[in-house]
PDB file of N, CA and C in Angstrom:
ATOM      1  N   MET A   1     -17.176 101.430 -28.627  1.00  0.00           N
ATOM      2  CA  MET A   1     -16.135 101.578 -29.672  1.00  0.00           C
ATOM      3  C   MET A   1     -16.534 100.707 -30.773  1.00  0.00           C
ATOM      4  N   LYS A   2     -16.335 101.179 -31.971  1.00  0.00           N
ATOM      5  CA  LYS A   2     -16.659 100.478 -33.170  1.00  0.00           C
ATOM      6  C   LYS A   2     -15.536  99.857 -34.001  1.00  0.00           C
ATOM      7  N   SER A   3     -14.496  99.850 -33.410  1.00  0.00           N
ATOM      8  CA  SER A   3     -13.259  99.378 -34.166  1.00  0.00           C
ATOM      9  C   SER A   3     -13.208  97.866 -34.261  1.00  0.00           C
ATOM     10  N   ASP A   4     -13.055  97.418 -35.542  1.00  0.00           N
ATOM     11  CA  ASP A   4     -13.225  95.976 -35.716  1.00  0.00           C
ATOM     12  C   ASP A   4     -11.821  95.345 -35.162  1.00  0.00           C
ATOM     13  N   ARG A   5     -10.735  96.004 -35.059  1.00  0.00           N
ATOM     14  CA  ARG A   5      -9.527  95.560 -34.522  1.00  0.00           C
ATOM     15  C   ARG A   5      -9.502  95.590 -32.952  1.00  0.00           C
ATOM     16  N   PHE A   6     -10.156  96.698 -32.514  1.00  0.00           N
ATOM     17  CA  PHE A   6     -10.024  96.909 -31.009  1.00  0.00           C
ATOM     18  C   PHE A   6     -10.880  95.927 -30.266  1.00  0.00           C
ATOM     19  N   LEU A   7     -12.101  95.664 -30.748  1.00  0.00           N
ATOM     20  CA  LEU A   7     -13.066  94.772 -29.820  1.00  0.00           C
ATOM     21  C   LEU A   7     -12.467  93.317 -29.567  1.00  0.00           C
ATOM     22  N   PRO A   8     -11.880  92.657 -30.580  1.00  0.00           N
ATOM     23  CA  PRO A   8     -11.246  91.240 -30.182  1.00  0.00           C
ATOM     24  C   PRO A   8     -10.072  91.477 -29.277  1.00  0.00           C
ATOM     25  N   TRP A   9      -9.328  92.475 -29.480  1.00  0.00           N
ATOM     26  CA  TRP A   9      -8.134  92.753 -28.620  1.00  0.00           C
ATOM     27  C   TRP A   9      -8.577  92.983 -27.130  1.00  0.00           C
ATOM     28  N   TRP A  10      -9.524  93.924 -27.032  1.00  0.00           N
ATOM     29  CA  TRP A  10     -10.062  94.127 -25.651  1.00  0.00           C
ATOM     30  C   TRP A  10     -10.638  92.964 -24.979  1.00  0.00           C
ATOM     31  N   ALA A  11     -11.428  92.152 -25.754  1.00  0.00           N
ATOM     32  CA  ALA A  11     -12.094  90.990 -25.077  1.00  0.00           C
ATOM     33  C   ALA A  11     -10.961  89.926 -24.684  1.00  0.00           C
ATOM     34  N   GLY A  12      -9.810  89.936 -25.218  1.00  0.00           N
ATOM     35  CA  GLY A  12      -8.861  88.894 -24.948  1.00  0.00           C
ATOM     36  C   GLY A  12      -7.935  89.539 -23.645  1.00  0.00           C
ATOM     37  N   GLN A  13      -8.158  90.682 -23.192  1.00  0.00           N
ATOM     38  CA  GLN A  13      -7.336  91.103 -22.091  1.00  0.00           C
ATOM     39  C   GLN A  13      -7.837  90.604 -20.717  1.00  0.00           C
ATOM     40  N   LYS A  14      -6.883  90.224 -20.048  1.00  0.00           N
ATOM     41  CA  LYS A  14      -7.149  89.709 -18.597  1.00  0.00           C
ATOM     42  C   LYS A  14      -6.916  90.817 -17.600  1.00  0.00           C
ATOM     43  N   VAL A  15      -7.898  91.333 -16.929  1.00  0.00           N
ATOM     44  CA  VAL A  15      -7.787  92.385 -15.971  1.00  0.00           C
ATOM     45  C   VAL A  15      -7.285  91.705 -14.686  1.00  0.00           C
ATOM     46  N   VAL A  16      -6.127  92.115 -14.180  1.00  0.00           N
ATOM     47  CA  VAL A  16      -5.717  91.562 -12.845  1.00  0.00           C
ATOM     48  C   VAL A  16      -6.133  92.434 -11.840  1.00  0.00           C
ATOM     49  N   GLU A  17      -6.757  91.658 -10.802  1.00  0.00           N
ATOM     50  CA  GLU A  17      -7.150  92.377  -9.527  1.00  0.00           C
ATOM     51  C   GLU A  17      -6.341  91.869  -8.381  1.00  0.00           C
ATOM     52  N   PRO A  18      -6.109  92.566  -7.321  1.00  0.00           N
ATOM     53  CA  PRO A  18      -5.379  92.134  -6.174  1.00  0.00           C
ATOM     54  C   PRO A  18      -6.098  90.809  -5.633  1.00  0.00           C
ATOM     55  N   SER A  19      -5.385  89.728  -5.381  1.00  0.00           N
ATOM     56  CA  SER A  19      -6.055  88.606  -4.826  1.00  0.00           C
ATOM     57  C   SER A  19      -5.843  88.360  -3.332  1.00  0.00           C
ATOM     58  N   ARG A  20      -5.068  89.383  -2.777  1.00  0.00           N
ATOM     59  CA  ARG A  20      -4.964  89.246  -1.246  1.00  0.00           C
ATOM     60  C   ARG A  20      -4.974  90.738  -0.713  1.00  0.00           C
ATOM     61  N   GLY A  21      -5.296  90.798   0.498  1.00  0.00           N
ATOM     62  CA  GLY A  21      -5.437  91.966   1.190  1.00  0.00           C
ATOM     63  C   GLY A  21      -6.039  91.883   2.483  1.00  0.00           C
ATOM     64  N   ALA A  22      -6.465  93.086   3.078  1.00  0.00           N
ATOM     65  CA  ALA A  22      -6.968  93.046   4.359  1.00  0.00           C
ATOM     66  C   ALA A  22      -8.263  93.984   4.367  1.00  0.00           C
ATOM     67  N   LYS A  23      -9.303  93.573   5.261  1.00  0.00           N
ATOM     68  CA  LYS A  23     -10.551  94.352   5.337  1.00  0.00           C
ATOM     69  C   LYS A  23     -10.664  94.652   6.907  1.00  0.00           C
ATOM     70  N   SER A  24     -11.194  95.826   7.122  1.00  0.00           N
ATOM     71  CA  SER A  24     -11.666  96.049   8.457  1.00  0.00           C
ATOM     72  C   SER A  24     -13.155  96.324   8.385  1.00  0.00           C
ATOM     73  N   LEU A  25     -13.821  95.678   9.263  1.00  0.00           N
ATOM     74  CA  LEU A  25     -15.316  95.642   9.281  1.00  0.00           C
ATOM     75  C   LEU A  25     -15.704  95.901  10.815  1.00  0.00           C
ATOM     76  N   HIS A  26     -16.981  96.533  10.888  1.00  0.00           N
ATOM     77  CA  HIS A  26     -17.464  96.579  12.108  1.00  0.00           C
ATOM     78  C   HIS A  26     -18.736  95.715  12.174  1.00  0.00           C
ATOM     79  N   HIS A  27     -18.769  94.644  13.129  1.00  0.00           N
ATOM     80  CA  HIS A  27     -19.825  93.716  13.325  1.00  0.00           C
ATOM     81  C   HIS A  27     -20.674  94.239  14.499  1.00  0.00           C
ATOM     82  N   PRO A  28     -21.967  94.166  14.453  1.00  0.00           N
ATOM     83  CA  PRO A  28     -22.785  94.716  15.498  1.00  0.00           C
ATOM     84  C   PRO A  28     -22.631  93.967  16.755  1.00  0.00           C
ATOM     85  N   ILE A  29     -22.130  92.719  16.744  1.00  0.00           N
ATOM     86  CA  ILE A  29     -22.028  91.920  17.953  1.00  0.00           C
ATOM     87  C   ILE A  29     -20.406  91.748  18.291  1.00  0.00           C
ATOM     88  N   ALA A  30     -19.691  91.443  17.256  1.00  0.00           N
ATOM     89  CA  ALA A  30     -18.258  91.252  17.479  1.00  0.00           C
ATOM     90  C   ALA A  30     -17.299  92.498  17.463  1.00  0.00           C
ATOM     91  N   GLY A  31     -17.993  93.601  17.092  1.00  0.00           N
ATOM     92  CA  GLY A  31     -17.158  94.829  17.021  1.00  0.00           C
ATOM     93  C   GLY A  31     -16.344  94.869  15.804  1.00  0.00           C
ATOM     94  N   ARG A  32     -15.164  95.561  16.047  1.00  0.00           N
ATOM     95  CA  ARG A  32     -14.205  95.758  14.921  1.00  0.00           C
ATOM     96  C   ARG A  32     -13.501  94.573  14.610  1.00  0.00           C
ATOM     97  N   LEU A  33     -13.449  94.189  13.345  1.00  0.00           N
ATOM     98  CA  LEU A  33     -12.711  92.871  12.834  1.00  0.00           C
ATOM     99  C   LEU A  33     -11.764  93.430  11.809  1.00  0.00           C
ATOM    100  N   THR A  34     -10.531  92.921  11.948  1.00  0.00           N
ATOM    101  CA  THR A  34      -9.643  92.982  10.782  1.00  0.00           C
ATOM    102  C   THR A  34      -9.284  91.737  10.278  1.00  0.00           C
ATOM    103  N   LEU A  35      -9.574  91.399   9.047  1.00  0.00           N
ATOM    104  CA  LEU A  35      -9.441  90.158   8.392  1.00  0.00           C
ATOM    105  C   LEU A  35      -8.649  90.109   7.180  1.00  0.00           C
ATOM    106  N   ARG A  36      -7.740  89.098   7.058  1.00  0.00           N
ATOM    107  CA  ARG A  36      -6.990  88.922   5.850  1.00  0.00           C
ATOM    108  C   ARG A  36      -8.000  88.374   4.734  1.00  0.00           C
ATOM    109  N   THR A  37      -7.835  88.761   3.554  1.00  0.00           N
ATOM    110  CA  THR A  37      -8.599  88.227   2.496  1.00  0.00           C
ATOM    111  C   THR A  37      -7.866  87.653   1.350  1.00  0.00           C
ATOM    112  N   GLU A  38      -8.517  86.755   0.697  1.00  0.00           N
ATOM    113  CA  GLU A  38      -7.831  86.168  -0.551  1.00  0.00           C
ATOM    114  C   GLU A  38      -8.920  85.821  -1.497  1.00  0.00           C
ATOM    115  N   ALA A  39      -8.796  86.098  -2.734  1.00  0.00           N
ATOM    116  CA  ALA A  39      -9.732  85.752  -3.681  1.00  0.00           C
ATOM    117  C   ALA A  39      -9.164  84.594  -4.540  1.00  0.00           C
ATOM    118  N   LEU A  40      -9.850  83.556  -4.644  1.00  0.00           N
ATOM    119  CA  LEU A  40      -9.438  82.292  -5.325  1.00  0.00           C
ATOM    120  C   LEU A  40     -10.322  82.004  -6.577  1.00  0.00           C
ATOM    121  N   THR A  41      -9.680  82.006  -7.772  1.00  0.00           N
ATOM    122  CA  THR A  41     -10.411  81.749  -8.989  1.00  0.00           C
ATOM    123  C   THR A  41     -10.136  80.346  -9.494  1.00  0.00           C
ATOM    124  N   PHE A  42     -10.952  79.837 -10.168  1.00  0.00           N
ATOM    125  CA  PHE A  42     -10.792  78.475 -10.542  1.00  0.00           C
ATOM    126  C   PHE A  42     -10.590  78.477 -12.095  1.00  0.00           C
ATOM    127  N   PRO A  43      -9.383  77.773 -12.604  1.00  0.00           N
ATOM    128  CA  PRO A  43      -9.115  77.656 -13.968  1.00  0.00           C
ATOM    129  C   PRO A  43     -10.271  77.293 -14.906  1.00  0.00           C
ATOM    130  N   GLY A  44     -10.992  76.261 -14.418  1.00  0.00           N
ATOM    131  CA  GLY A  44     -12.060  75.807 -15.264  1.00  0.00           C
ATOM    132  C   GLY A  44     -13.293  76.704 -15.348  1.00  0.00           C
ATOM    133  N   ASP A  45     -13.428  77.596 -14.394  1.00  0.00           N
ATOM    134  CA  ASP A  45     -14.587  78.516 -14.269  1.00  0.00           C
ATOM    135  C   ASP A  45     -14.115  79.862 -13.831  1.00  0.00           C
ATOM    136  N   PRO A  46     -13.494  80.674 -14.656  1.00  0.00           N
ATOM    137  CA  PRO A  46     -12.939  81.965 -14.225  1.00  0.00           C
ATOM    138  C   PRO A  46     -14.017  82.914 -13.868  1.00  0.00           C
ATOM    139  N   ASP A  47     -15.106  82.765 -14.181  1.00  0.00           N
ATOM    140  CA  ASP A  47     -16.359  83.744 -13.679  1.00  0.00           C
ATOM    141  C   ASP A  47     -16.685  83.496 -12.197  1.00  0.00           C
ATOM    142  N   GLN A  48     -16.211  82.421 -11.616  1.00  0.00           N
ATOM    143  CA  GLN A  48     -16.523  82.200 -10.238  1.00  0.00           C
ATOM    144  C   GLN A  48     -15.275  82.553  -9.354  1.00  0.00           C
ATOM    145  N   THR A  49     -15.565  83.123  -8.331  1.00  0.00           N
ATOM    146  CA  THR A  49     -14.453  83.478  -7.303  1.00  0.00           C
ATOM    147  C   THR A  49     -14.906  83.201  -5.958  1.00  0.00           C
ATOM    148  N   LEU A  50     -13.979  82.597  -5.180  1.00  0.00           N
ATOM    149  CA  LEU A  50     -14.246  82.218  -3.800  1.00  0.00           C
ATOM    150  C   LEU A  50     -13.384  83.167  -2.980  1.00  0.00           C
ATOM    151  N   PHE A  51     -14.063  84.005  -2.051  1.00  0.00           N
ATOM    152  CA  PHE A  51     -13.396  84.937  -1.213  1.00  0.00           C
ATOM    153  C   PHE A  51     -13.287  84.276   0.197  1.00  0.00           C
ATOM    154  N   THR A  52     -12.011  84.276   0.726  1.00  0.00           N
ATOM    155  CA  THR A  52     -11.908  83.883   2.166  1.00  0.00           C
ATOM    156  C   THR A  52     -11.413  85.055   3.024  1.00  0.00           C
ATOM    157  N   PHE A  53     -11.974  85.024   4.284  1.00  0.00           N
ATOM    158  CA  PHE A  53     -11.749  86.049   5.306  1.00  0.00           C
ATOM    159  C   PHE A  53     -11.257  85.349   6.513  1.00  0.00           C
ATOM    160  N   LEU A  54      -9.998  85.726   6.953  1.00  0.00           N
ATOM    161  CA  LEU A  54      -9.335  84.974   7.963  1.00  0.00           C
ATOM    162  C   LEU A  54      -8.694  86.090   9.018  1.00  0.00           C
ATOM    163  N   ALA A  55      -8.926  85.648  10.289  1.00  0.00           N
ATOM    164  CA  ALA A  55      -8.379  86.497  11.320  1.00  0.00           C
ATOM    165  C   ALA A  55      -6.998  85.924  11.628  1.00  0.00           C
ATOM    166  N   ASP A  56      -6.002  86.729  11.995  1.00  0.00           N
ATOM    167  CA  ASP A  56      -4.677  86.317  12.344  1.00  0.00           C
ATOM    168  C   ASP A  56      -4.761  85.541  13.652  1.00  0.00           C
ATOM    169  N   PRO A  57      -4.189  84.343  13.839  1.00  0.00           N
ATOM    170  CA  PRO A  57      -4.339  83.569  15.121  1.00  0.00           C
ATOM    171  C   PRO A  57      -3.958  84.447  16.285  1.00  0.00           C
ATOM    172  N   GLY A  58      -4.764  84.416  17.338  1.00  0.00           N
ATOM    173  CA  GLY A  58      -4.435  85.039  18.562  1.00  0.00           C
ATOM    174  C   GLY A  58      -4.705  86.596  18.458  1.00  0.00           C
ATOM    175  N   SER A  59      -5.172  87.182  17.412  1.00  0.00           N
ATOM    176  CA  SER A  59      -5.403  88.488  17.227  1.00  0.00           C
ATOM    177  C   SER A  59      -6.798  88.895  17.955  1.00  0.00           C
ATOM    178  N   PRO A  60      -6.989  90.110  18.268  1.00  0.00           N
ATOM    179  CA  PRO A  60      -8.302  90.581  18.804  1.00  0.00           C
ATOM    180  C   PRO A  60      -9.418  90.207  17.853  1.00  0.00           C
ATOM    181  N   SER A  61      -9.247  90.136  16.544  1.00  0.00           N
ATOM    182  CA  SER A  61     -10.238  89.685  15.655  1.00  0.00           C
ATOM    183  C   SER A  61     -10.619  88.179  15.736  1.00  0.00           C
ATOM    184  N   ASP A  62      -9.453  87.431  15.899  1.00  0.00           N
ATOM    185  CA  ASP A  62      -9.701  85.989  16.145  1.00  0.00           C
ATOM    186  C   ASP A  62     -10.483  85.731  17.503  1.00  0.00           C
ATOM    187  N   GLU A  63     -10.138  86.429  18.506  1.00  0.00           N
ATOM    188  CA  GLU A  63     -10.857  86.354  19.740  1.00  0.00           C
ATOM    189  C   GLU A  63     -12.262  86.766  19.632  1.00  0.00           C
ATOM    190  N   ALA A  64     -12.627  87.888  18.843  1.00  0.00           N
ATOM    191  CA  ALA A  64     -13.922  88.354  18.583  1.00  0.00           C
ATOM    192  C   ALA A  64     -14.814  87.326  17.928  1.00  0.00           C
ATOM    193  N   LEU A  65     -14.137  86.684  16.804  1.00  0.00           N
ATOM    194  CA  LEU A  65     -14.697  85.636  16.095  1.00  0.00           C
ATOM    195  C   LEU A  65     -15.195  84.404  16.848  1.00  0.00           C
ATOM    196  N   THR A  66     -14.265  84.088  17.918  1.00  0.00           N
ATOM    197  CA  THR A  66     -14.527  82.940  18.776  1.00  0.00           C
ATOM    198  C   THR A  66     -15.807  83.292  19.595  1.00  0.00           C
ATOM    199  N   VAL A  67     -15.762  84.550  20.142  1.00  0.00           N
ATOM    200  CA  VAL A  67     -17.107  84.981  20.798  1.00  0.00           C
ATOM    201  C   VAL A  67     -18.342  84.945  20.001  1.00  0.00           C
ATOM    202  N   LEU A  68     -18.206  85.382  18.848  1.00  0.00           N
ATOM    203  CA  LEU A  68     -19.352  85.376  17.833  1.00  0.00           C
ATOM    204  C   LEU A  68     -19.728  83.902  17.550  1.00  0.00           C
ATOM    205  N   SER A  69     -18.831  83.020  17.401  1.00  0.00           N
ATOM    206  CA  SER A  69     -19.193  81.661  17.147  1.00  0.00           C
ATOM    207  C   SER A  69     -19.954  81.106  18.393  1.00  0.00           C
ATOM    208  N   ALA A  70     -19.528  81.405  19.576  1.00  0.00           N
ATOM    209  CA  ALA A  70     -20.096  80.900  20.707  1.00  0.00           C
ATOM    210  C   ALA A  70     -21.531  81.514  20.838  1.00  0.00           C
ATOM    211  N   TRP A  71     -21.696  82.799  20.553  1.00  0.00           N
ATOM    212  CA  TRP A  71     -23.069  83.436  20.564  1.00  0.00           C
ATOM    213  C   TRP A  71     -23.960  82.653  19.561  1.00  0.00           C
ATOM    214  N   ALA A  72     -23.489  82.444  18.269  1.00  0.00           N
ATOM    215  CA  ALA A  72     -24.302  81.759  17.364  1.00  0.00           C
ATOM    216  C   ALA A  72     -24.762  80.377  17.792  1.00  0.00           C
ATOM    217  N   ALA A  73     -23.759  79.643  18.399  1.00  0.00           N
ATOM    218  CA  ALA A  73     -24.039  78.326  18.953  1.00  0.00           C
ATOM    219  C   ALA A  73     -25.160  78.401  19.972  1.00  0.00           C
ATOM    220  N   ASP A  74     -24.992  79.313  20.932  1.00  0.00           N
ATOM    221  CA  ASP A  74     -26.010  79.529  21.980  1.00  0.00           C
ATOM    222  C   ASP A  74     -27.375  79.868  21.359  1.00  0.00           C
ATOM    223  N   HIS A  75     -27.357  80.690  20.354  1.00  0.00           N
ATOM    224  CA  HIS A  75     -28.644  81.040  19.682  1.00  0.00           C
ATOM    225  C   HIS A  75     -29.356  79.766  19.084  1.00  0.00           C
ATOM    226  N   ALA A  76     -28.449  78.966  18.468  1.00  0.00           N
ATOM    227  CA  ALA A  76     -29.054  77.752  17.871  1.00  0.00           C
ATOM    228  C   ALA A  76     -29.494  76.727  18.827  1.00  0.00           C
ATOM    229  N   ARG A  77     -28.902  76.602  19.977  1.00  0.00           N
ATOM    230  CA  ARG A  77     -29.434  75.715  21.077  1.00  0.00           C
ATOM    231  C   ARG A  77     -30.762  76.373  21.636  1.00  0.00           C
ATOM    232  N   ALA A  78     -30.821  77.715  21.932  1.00  0.00           N
ATOM    233  CA  ALA A  78     -31.908  78.288  22.503  1.00  0.00           C
ATOM    234  C   ALA A  78     -33.137  78.221  21.576  1.00  0.00           C
ATOM    235  N   THR A  79     -32.951  78.325  20.290  1.00  0.00           N
ATOM    236  CA  THR A  79     -33.988  78.291  19.407  1.00  0.00           C
ATOM    237  C   THR A  79     -34.314  76.814  18.691  1.00  0.00           C
ATOM    238  N   GLY A  80     -33.344  75.964  19.004  1.00  0.00           N
ATOM    239  CA  GLY A  80     -33.515  74.628  18.396  1.00  0.00           C
ATOM    240  C   GLY A  80     -33.292  74.615  16.914  1.00  0.00           C
ATOM    241  N   SER A  81     -32.698  75.613  16.416  1.00  0.00           N
ATOM    242  CA  SER A  81     -32.437  75.779  15.022  1.00  0.00           C
ATOM    243  C   SER A  81     -30.940  75.560  14.705  1.00  0.00           C
ATOM    244  N   THR A  82     -30.724  74.790  13.676  1.00  0.00           N
ATOM    245  CA  THR A  82     -29.414  74.707  13.186  1.00  0.00           C
ATOM    246  C   THR A  82     -29.178  75.395  11.751  1.00  0.00           C
ATOM    247  N   THR A  83     -30.253  75.738  11.221  1.00  0.00           N
ATOM    248  CA  THR A  83     -30.158  76.361   9.839  1.00  0.00           C
ATOM    249  C   THR A  83     -30.489  77.868   9.857  1.00  0.00           C
ATOM    250  N   ASP A  84     -31.348  78.345  10.644  1.00  0.00           N
ATOM    251  CA  ASP A  84     -31.657  79.790  10.687  1.00  0.00           C
ATOM    252  C   ASP A  84     -30.617  80.605  11.339  1.00  0.00           C
ATOM    253  N   ALA A  85     -30.074  81.581  10.553  1.00  0.00           N
ATOM    254  CA  ALA A  85     -29.049  82.494  11.197  1.00  0.00           C
ATOM    255  C   ALA A  85     -29.796  83.544  12.094  1.00  0.00           C
ATOM    256  N   PRO A  86     -29.147  83.890  13.225  1.00  0.00           N
ATOM    257  CA  PRO A  86     -29.742  84.893  14.078  1.00  0.00           C
ATOM    258  C   PRO A  86     -29.959  86.089  13.234  1.00  0.00           C
ATOM    259  N   LYS A  87     -31.076  86.791  13.598  1.00  0.00           N
ATOM    260  CA  LYS A  87     -31.444  87.977  12.915  1.00  0.00           C
ATOM    261  C   LYS A  87     -30.659  89.325  13.505  1.00  0.00           C
ATOM    262  N   THR A  88     -29.559  89.586  12.948  1.00  0.00           N
ATOM    263  CA  THR A  88     -28.665  90.759  13.450  1.00  0.00           C
ATOM    264  C   THR A  88     -28.414  91.555  12.227  1.00  0.00           C
ATOM    265  N   PRO A  89     -28.089  92.765  12.409  1.00  0.00           N
ATOM    266  CA  PRO A  89     -27.710  93.578  11.287  1.00  0.00           C
ATOM    267  C   PRO A  89     -26.389  93.074  10.718  1.00  0.00           C
ATOM    268  N   ARG A  90     -26.165  93.447   9.412  1.00  0.00           N
ATOM    269  CA  ARG A  90     -24.940  92.997   8.742  1.00  0.00           C
ATOM    270  C   ARG A  90     -23.709  93.739   9.182  1.00  0.00           C
ATOM    271  N   ALA A  91     -22.537  93.113   9.056  1.00  0.00           N
ATOM    272  CA  ALA A  91     -21.271  93.870   9.246  1.00  0.00           C
ATOM    273  C   ALA A  91     -21.130  94.837   8.203  1.00  0.00           C
ATOM    274  N   THR A  92     -20.532  96.019   8.593  1.00  0.00           N
ATOM    275  CA  THR A  92     -20.304  97.152   7.609  1.00  0.00           C
ATOM    276  C   THR A  92     -18.855  97.447   7.643  1.00  0.00           C
ATOM    277  N   PRO A  93     -18.265  98.006   6.556  1.00  0.00           N
ATOM    278  CA  PRO A  93     -16.986  98.348   6.475  1.00  0.00           C
ATOM    279  C   PRO A  93     -16.654  99.376   7.550  1.00  0.00           C
ATOM    280  N   TYR A  94     -15.531  99.173   8.173  1.00  0.00           N
ATOM    281  CA  TYR A  94     -15.054 100.073   9.199  1.00  0.00           C
ATOM    282  C   TYR A  94     -14.510 101.303   8.669  1.00  0.00           C
ATOM    283  N   ARG A  95     -14.934 102.509   9.214  1.00  0.00           N
ATOM    284  CA  ARG A  95     -14.549 103.718   8.642  1.00  0.00           C
ATOM    285  C   ARG A  95     -13.753 104.448   9.785  1.00  0.00           C
TER     286      ARG A  95
END
């Protein structure tokens, strides 16, 4: 668009995106996970966003993440590694 009035107006618009929600994923080891999500932006750096993913306490997803955590700890002990993540396929959106 080549409007001299439109460009500054458009640049000043804040697009609002949902900051909370839920995601369902399928993890190759943990299985189906339903996680609450929240996007946190920082006033001093609005181009940076921190996304959190949390399972509801006591939910099947919470239990699956506990099992996955134990699996990762066992892998680290078995390989002597604390920095290398186990080589597993990535979680995919659940359909």
